[in-house]
Amino acid sequence: MTSLPEAPARGVQSLAGGERQTERLWPAHPGAPVELRVSNGPIPYEAALTFMEERAAAIRAGEAPECLWLLEHPPLYTAGTSARAQDLLTPERFPVFKTGRGGQYTYHGPGQRVAYLMLDLEKRQRDIRVYVRCLEAWLISALVRFGVTGERRDGRVGIWVQRPDKPPLFDGSPTEDKIAALGVRVRRWVTFHGISLNVAPNLEHFSGIVPCGITAYGVTSLKDLGISANMADADRALIAAFEDVFGPLAREP
């Protein structure tokens, strides 16, 4: 996925909120909330992919509403369209799935909240860069609710936190760890795939890959940062921040 400029992209509303700025990508029709689905048990990756494919097609056909799905997966690795074979260090460790999303290798597993978004950019705004920018703003806003400062970095996909508790890098710059990942796909202007937030996963499981092809930085989680939070806490933060950025949600029947 290409890096994005620091200035807000065209069409994104920036609203000041104290020291925070929230970029928004509102639906064309505010009266049509996004369906919220929450799954608490592990969802097989193949089942999630099938659901996303079918829902995206139904949205494009005007037969279903947009959808946000919060879930966990069993331990697995996924390979994005830019994945390099040498970045899969232990291919026998967990199942590996090739996927059409952008990005490289990533890990999913228990303790990590995955959020898949099926949104209609035809109605919102036909600009994938704006959409990715808003995904980043969503994660940053959710982390603020835990007192965590998440940041973008040019040339490094995802959301990063500084680690003053760790030794600086060889050039003297602060150590930074990745706390959230992004990987998106858009078909006929409907999105699928999405983001993952590390709540309390087994961070050692990331050692089987080079996460997102980046070798000089580590991976962290809310638990690793000393924050006691469960999946319900993460959901509350993600849901509130989602409505700030993308508009209202409606729970599934």
mmCIF file with all atom_site columns, C-alpha atoms in Angstrom, residues 37-159:
data_model
loop_
_atom_site.group_PDB
_atom_site.id
_atom_site.type_symbol
_atom_site.label_atom_id
_atom_site.label_alt_id
_atom_site.label_comp_id
_atom_site.label_asym_id
_atom_site.label_entity_id
_atom_site.label_seq_id
_atom_site.pdbx_PDB_ins_code
_atom_site.Cartn_x
_atom_site.Cartn_y
_atom_site.Cartn_z
_atom_site.occupancy
_atom_site.B_iso_or_equiv
_atom_site.pdbx_formal_charge
_atom_site.auth_seq_id
_atom_site.auth_comp_id
_atom_site.auth_asym_id
_atom_site.auth_atom_id
_atom_site.pdbx_PDB_model_num
ATOM 1   C CA . ARG A 1 37  ? -21.828 -7.491  13.472 1.00 0.00 ? 37  ARG A CA 1
ATOM 2   C CA . VAL A 1 38  ? -19.809 -8.713  16.483 1.00 0.00 ? 38  VAL A CA 1
ATOM 3   C CA . SER A 1 39  ? -18.524 -12.298 16.665 1.00 0.00 ? 39  SER A CA 1
ATOM 4   C CA . ASN A 1 40  ? -16.959 -13.423 19.923 1.00 0.00 ? 40  ASN A CA 1
ATOM 5   C CA . GLY A 1 41  ? -15.758 -16.882 18.900 1.00 0.00 ? 41  GLY A CA 1
ATOM 6   C CA . PRO A 1 42  ? -12.909 -17.518 16.439 1.00 0.00 ? 42  PRO A CA 1
ATOM 7   C CA . ILE A 1 43  ? -14.067 -17.232 12.827 1.00 0.00 ? 43  ILE A CA 1
ATOM 8   C CA . PRO A 1 44  ? -12.280 -19.342 10.174 1.00 0.00 ? 44  PRO A CA 1
ATOM 9   C CA . TYR A 1 45  ? -10.581 -17.138 7.615  1.00 0.00 ? 45  TYR A CA 1
ATOM 10  C CA . GLU A 1 46  ? -12.297 -18.837 4.660  1.00 0.00 ? 46  GLU A CA 1
ATOM 11  C CA . ALA A 1 47  ? -15.730 -18.162 6.177  1.00 0.00 ? 47  ALA A CA 1
ATOM 12  C CA . ALA A 1 48  ? -14.900 -14.509 6.738  1.00 0.00 ? 48  ALA A CA 1
ATOM 13  C CA . LEU A 1 49  ? -13.645 -14.110 3.183  1.00 0.00 ? 49  LEU A CA 1
ATOM 14  C CA . THR A 1 50  ? -16.795 -15.713 1.773  1.00 0.00 ? 50  THR A CA 1
ATOM 15  C CA . PHE A 1 51  ? -18.999 -13.405 3.824  1.00 0.00 ? 51  PHE A CA 1
ATOM 16  C CA . MET A 1 52  ? -17.086 -10.306 2.709  1.00 0.00 ? 52  MET A CA 1
ATOM 17  C CA . GLU A 1 53  ? -17.225 -11.300 -0.956 1.00 0.00 ? 53  GLU A CA 1
ATOM 18  C CA . GLU A 1 54  ? -20.966 -11.948 -0.794 1.00 0.00 ? 54  GLU A CA 1
ATOM 19  C CA . ARG A 1 55  ? -21.783 -8.816  1.195  1.00 0.00 ? 55  ARG A CA 1
ATOM 20  C CA . ALA A 1 56  ? -19.693 -6.598  -1.072 1.00 0.00 ? 56  ALA A CA 1
ATOM 21  C CA . ALA A 1 57  ? -21.562 -7.938  -4.106 1.00 0.00 ? 57  ALA A CA 1
ATOM 22  C CA . ALA A 1 58  ? -24.914 -7.431  -2.382 1.00 0.00 ? 58  ALA A CA 1
ATOM 23  C CA . ILE A 1 59  ? -24.021 -3.846  -1.458 1.00 0.00 ? 59  ILE A CA 1
ATOM 24  C CA . ARG A 1 60  ? -23.079 -3.079  -5.053 1.00 0.00 ? 60  ARG A CA 1
ATOM 25  C CA . ALA A 1 61  ? -26.379 -4.591  -6.197 1.00 0.00 ? 61  ALA A CA 1
ATOM 26  C CA . GLY A 1 62  ? -28.314 -2.466  -3.698 1.00 0.00 ? 62  GLY A CA 1
ATOM 27  C CA . GLU A 1 63  ? -29.512 -5.557  -1.840 1.00 0.00 ? 63  GLU A CA 1
ATOM 28  C CA . ALA A 1 64  ? -27.766 -5.103  1.536  1.00 0.00 ? 64  ALA A CA 1
ATOM 29  C CA . PRO A 1 65  ? -26.554 -2.288  3.796  1.00 0.00 ? 65  PRO A CA 1
ATOM 30  C CA . GLU A 1 66  ? -22.942 -1.453  4.486  1.00 0.00 ? 66  GLU A CA 1
ATOM 31  C CA . CYS A 1 67  ? -21.370 -3.563  7.215  1.00 0.00 ? 67  CYS A CA 1
ATOM 32  C CA . LEU A 1 68  ? -18.739 -3.434  9.961  1.00 0.00 ? 68  LEU A CA 1
ATOM 33  C CA . TRP A 1 69  ? -17.767 -6.863  11.310 1.00 0.00 ? 69  TRP A CA 1
ATOM 34  C CA . LEU A 1 70  ? -15.705 -7.204  14.507 1.00 0.00 ? 70  LEU A CA 1
ATOM 35  C CA . LEU A 1 71  ? -14.193 -10.649 15.007 1.00 0.00 ? 71  LEU A CA 1
ATOM 36  C CA . GLU A 1 72  ? -11.192 -12.784 15.940 1.00 0.00 ? 72  GLU A CA 1
ATOM 37  C CA . HIS A 1 73  ? -9.469  -15.443 13.874 1.00 0.00 ? 73  HIS A CA 1
ATOM 38  C CA . PRO A 1 74  ? -7.645  -18.593 14.978 1.00 0.00 ? 74  PRO A CA 1
ATOM 39  C CA . PRO A 1 75  ? -3.852  -18.220 14.568 1.00 0.00 ? 75  PRO A CA 1
ATOM 40  C CA . LEU A 1 76  ? -2.956  -17.731 10.903 1.00 0.00 ? 76  LEU A CA 1
ATOM 41  C CA . TYR A 1 77  ? -0.862  -15.700 8.500  1.00 0.00 ? 77  TYR A CA 1
ATOM 42  C CA . THR A 1 78  ? -2.219  -13.845 5.483  1.00 0.00 ? 78  THR A CA 1
ATOM 43  C CA . ALA A 1 79  ? -0.296  -12.715 2.420  1.00 0.00 ? 79  ALA A CA 1
ATOM 44  C CA . GLY A 1 80  ? -1.272  -9.500  0.691  1.00 0.00 ? 80  GLY A CA 1
ATOM 45  C CA . THR A 1 81  ? -0.648  -8.662  -2.947 1.00 0.00 ? 81  THR A CA 1
ATOM 46  C CA . SER A 1 82  ? 2.863   -7.335  -2.186 1.00 0.00 ? 82  SER A CA 1
ATOM 47  C CA . ALA A 1 83  ? 3.966   -10.250 0.028  1.00 0.00 ? 83  ALA A CA 1
ATOM 48  C CA . ARG A 1 84  ? 7.502   -11.555 -0.529 1.00 0.00 ? 84  ARG A CA 1
ATOM 49  C CA . ALA A 1 85  ? 8.244   -15.249 -0.061 1.00 0.00 ? 85  ALA A CA 1
ATOM 50  C CA . GLN A 1 86  ? 11.324  -14.543 2.078  1.00 0.00 ? 86  GLN A CA 1
ATOM 51  C CA . ASP A 1 87  ? 9.188   -12.705 4.639  1.00 0.00 ? 87  ASP A CA 1
ATOM 52  C CA . LEU A 1 88  ? 7.380   -15.926 5.602  1.00 0.00 ? 88  LEU A CA 1
ATOM 53  C CA . LEU A 1 89  ? 9.935   -17.240 8.076  1.00 0.00 ? 89  LEU A CA 1
ATOM 54  C CA . THR A 1 90  ? 8.140   -20.340 9.427  1.00 0.00 ? 90  THR A CA 1
ATOM 55  C CA . PRO A 1 91  ? 5.572   -21.440 6.818  1.00 0.00 ? 91  PRO A CA 1
ATOM 56  C CA . GLU A 1 92  ? 4.780   -24.631 8.717  1.00 0.00 ? 92  GLU A CA 1
ATOM 57  C CA . ARG A 1 93  ? 3.774   -22.844 11.917 1.00 0.00 ? 93  ARG A CA 1
ATOM 58  C CA . PHE A 1 94  ? 0.250   -21.631 11.111 1.00 0.00 ? 94  PHE A CA 1
ATOM 59  C CA . PRO A 1 95  ? -2.011  -21.831 8.051  1.00 0.00 ? 95  PRO A CA 1
ATOM 60  C CA . VAL A 1 96  ? -1.122  -19.283 5.383  1.00 0.00 ? 96  VAL A CA 1
ATOM 61  C CA . PHE A 1 97  ? -3.801  -17.663 3.223  1.00 0.00 ? 97  PHE A CA 1
ATOM 62  C CA . LYS A 1 98  ? -3.209  -15.688 0.057  1.00 0.00 ? 98  LYS A CA 1
ATOM 63  C CA . THR A 1 99  ? -5.618  -12.794 -0.196 1.00 0.00 ? 99  THR A CA 1
ATOM 64  C CA . GLY A 1 100 ? -6.406  -9.976  -2.596 1.00 0.00 ? 100 GLY A CA 1
ATOM 65  C CA . ARG A 1 101 ? -5.945  -7.210  -0.029 1.00 0.00 ? 101 ARG A CA 1
ATOM 66  C CA . GLY A 1 102 ? -3.101  -4.749  -0.282 1.00 0.00 ? 102 GLY A CA 1
ATOM 67  C CA . GLY A 1 103 ? 0.024   -5.107  1.819  1.00 0.00 ? 103 GLY A CA 1
ATOM 68  C CA . GLN A 1 104 ? 2.379   -7.931  2.728  1.00 0.00 ? 104 GLN A CA 1
ATOM 69  C CA . TYR A 1 105 ? 2.346   -10.623 5.423  1.00 0.00 ? 105 TYR A CA 1
ATOM 70  C CA . THR A 1 106 ? 0.382   -10.165 8.621  1.00 0.00 ? 106 THR A CA 1
ATOM 71  C CA . TYR A 1 107 ? -0.684  -12.294 11.561 1.00 0.00 ? 107 TYR A CA 1
ATOM 72  C CA . HIS A 1 108 ? -4.197  -12.777 12.940 1.00 0.00 ? 108 HIS A CA 1
ATOM 73  C CA . GLY A 1 109 ? -5.063  -14.667 16.084 1.00 0.00 ? 109 GLY A CA 1
ATOM 74  C CA . PRO A 1 110 ? -6.774  -14.695 19.474 1.00 0.00 ? 110 PRO A CA 1
ATOM 75  C CA . GLY A 1 111 ? -6.462  -11.455 21.417 1.00 0.00 ? 111 GLY A CA 1
ATOM 76  C CA . GLN A 1 112 ? -6.413  -9.370  18.254 1.00 0.00 ? 112 GLN A CA 1
ATOM 77  C CA . ARG A 1 113 ? -9.555  -7.529  17.182 1.00 0.00 ? 113 ARG A CA 1
ATOM 78  C CA . VAL A 1 114 ? -10.038 -7.698  13.442 1.00 0.00 ? 114 VAL A CA 1
ATOM 79  C CA . ALA A 1 115 ? -12.493 -5.288  11.840 1.00 0.00 ? 115 ALA A CA 1
ATOM 80  C CA . TYR A 1 116 ? -13.727 -5.902  8.314  1.00 0.00 ? 116 TYR A CA 1
ATOM 81  C CA . LEU A 1 117 ? -15.470 -3.016  6.572  1.00 0.00 ? 117 LEU A CA 1
ATOM 82  C CA . MET A 1 118 ? -17.789 -3.313  3.615  1.00 0.00 ? 118 MET A CA 1
ATOM 83  C CA . LEU A 1 119 ? -18.515 0.311   2.705  1.00 0.00 ? 119 LEU A CA 1
ATOM 84  C CA . ASP A 1 120 ? -19.832 1.855   -0.492 1.00 0.00 ? 120 ASP A CA 1
ATOM 85  C CA . LEU A 1 121 ? -17.320 4.417   -1.718 1.00 0.00 ? 121 LEU A CA 1
ATOM 86  C CA . GLU A 1 122 ? -19.531 5.051   -4.742 1.00 0.00 ? 122 GLU A CA 1
ATOM 87  C CA . LYS A 1 123 ? -21.942 6.792   -2.367 1.00 0.00 ? 123 LYS A CA 1
ATOM 88  C CA . ARG A 1 124 ? -19.396 8.139   0.109  1.00 0.00 ? 124 ARG A CA 1
ATOM 89  C CA . GLN A 1 125 ? -16.417 9.251   -1.993 1.00 0.00 ? 125 GLN A CA 1
ATOM 90  C CA . ARG A 1 126 ? -14.601 7.517   -4.836 1.00 0.00 ? 126 ARG A CA 1
ATOM 91  C CA . ASP A 1 127 ? -11.140 8.001   -3.392 1.00 0.00 ? 127 ASP A CA 1
ATOM 92  C CA . ILE A 1 128 ? -9.212  5.071   -1.927 1.00 0.00 ? 128 ILE A CA 1
ATOM 93  C CA . ARG A 1 129 ? -6.529  7.314   -0.445 1.00 0.00 ? 129 ARG A CA 1
ATOM 94  C CA . VAL A 1 130 ? -9.176  9.212   1.490  1.00 0.00 ? 130 VAL A CA 1
ATOM 95  C CA . TYR A 1 131 ? -10.622 5.910   2.682  1.00 0.00 ? 131 TYR A CA 1
ATOM 96  C CA . VAL A 1 132 ? -7.254  4.651   3.957  1.00 0.00 ? 132 VAL A CA 1
ATOM 97  C CA . ARG A 1 133 ? -6.642  7.986   5.634  1.00 0.00 ? 133 ARG A CA 1
ATOM 98  C CA . CYS A 1 134 ? -9.952  7.598   7.465  1.00 0.00 ? 134 CYS A CA 1
ATOM 99  C CA . LEU A 1 135 ? -9.098  4.046   8.567  1.00 0.00 ? 135 LEU A CA 1
ATOM 100 C CA . GLU A 1 136 ? -5.961  5.469   10.158 1.00 0.00 ? 136 GLU A CA 1
ATOM 101 C CA . ALA A 1 137 ? -7.944  8.256   11.820 1.00 0.00 ? 137 ALA A CA 1
ATOM 102 C CA . TRP A 1 138 ? -10.391 5.665   13.168 1.00 0.00 ? 138 TRP A CA 1
ATOM 103 C CA . LEU A 1 139 ? -7.629  3.638   14.825 1.00 0.00 ? 139 LEU A CA 1
ATOM 104 C CA . ILE A 1 140 ? -5.894  6.709   16.209 1.00 0.00 ? 140 ILE A CA 1
ATOM 105 C CA . SER A 1 141 ? -9.192  7.930   17.694 1.00 0.00 ? 141 SER A CA 1
ATOM 106 C CA . ALA A 1 142 ? -9.903  4.499   19.241 1.00 0.00 ? 142 ALA A CA 1
ATOM 107 C CA . LEU A 1 143 ? -6.433  4.376   20.843 1.00 0.00 ? 143 LEU A CA 1
ATOM 108 C CA . VAL A 1 144 ? -6.919  7.832   22.377 1.00 0.00 ? 144 VAL A CA 1
ATOM 109 C CA . ARG A 1 145 ? -9.682  6.283   24.480 1.00 0.00 ? 145 ARG A CA 1
ATOM 110 C CA . PHE A 1 146 ? -7.021  4.105   26.154 1.00 0.00 ? 146 PHE A CA 1
ATOM 111 C CA . GLY A 1 147 ? -4.613  6.993   26.621 1.00 0.00 ? 147 GLY A CA 1
ATOM 112 C CA . VAL A 1 148 ? -2.405  5.714   23.786 1.00 0.00 ? 148 VAL A CA 1
ATOM 113 C CA . THR A 1 149 ? -0.964  8.044   21.151 1.00 0.00 ? 149 THR A CA 1
ATOM 114 C CA . GLY A 1 150 ? -1.027  6.228   17.832 1.00 0.00 ? 150 GLY A CA 1
ATOM 115 C CA . GLU A 1 151 ? 0.695   7.841   14.876 1.00 0.00 ? 151 GLU A CA 1
ATOM 116 C CA . ARG A 1 152 ? 1.103   7.513   11.113 1.00 0.00 ? 152 ARG A CA 1
ATOM 117 C CA . ARG A 1 153 ? 4.545   7.139   9.603  1.00 0.00 ? 153 ARG A CA 1
ATOM 118 C CA . ASP A 1 154 ? 5.511   7.851   5.994  1.00 0.00 ? 154 ASP A CA 1
ATOM 119 C CA . GLY A 1 155 ? 6.630   4.666   4.304  1.00 0.00 ? 155 GLY A CA 1
ATOM 120 C CA . ARG A 1 156 ? 5.312   2.415   7.088  1.00 0.00 ? 156 ARG A CA 1
ATOM 121 C CA . VAL A 1 157 ? 1.751   1.163   6.823  1.00 0.00 ? 157 VAL A CA 1
ATOM 122 C CA . GLY A 1 158 ? -0.207  0.889   10.061 1.00 0.00 ? 158 GLY A CA 1
ATOM 123 C CA . ILE A 1 159 ? -0.408  2.765   13.342 1.00 0.00 ? 159 ILE A CA 1
#
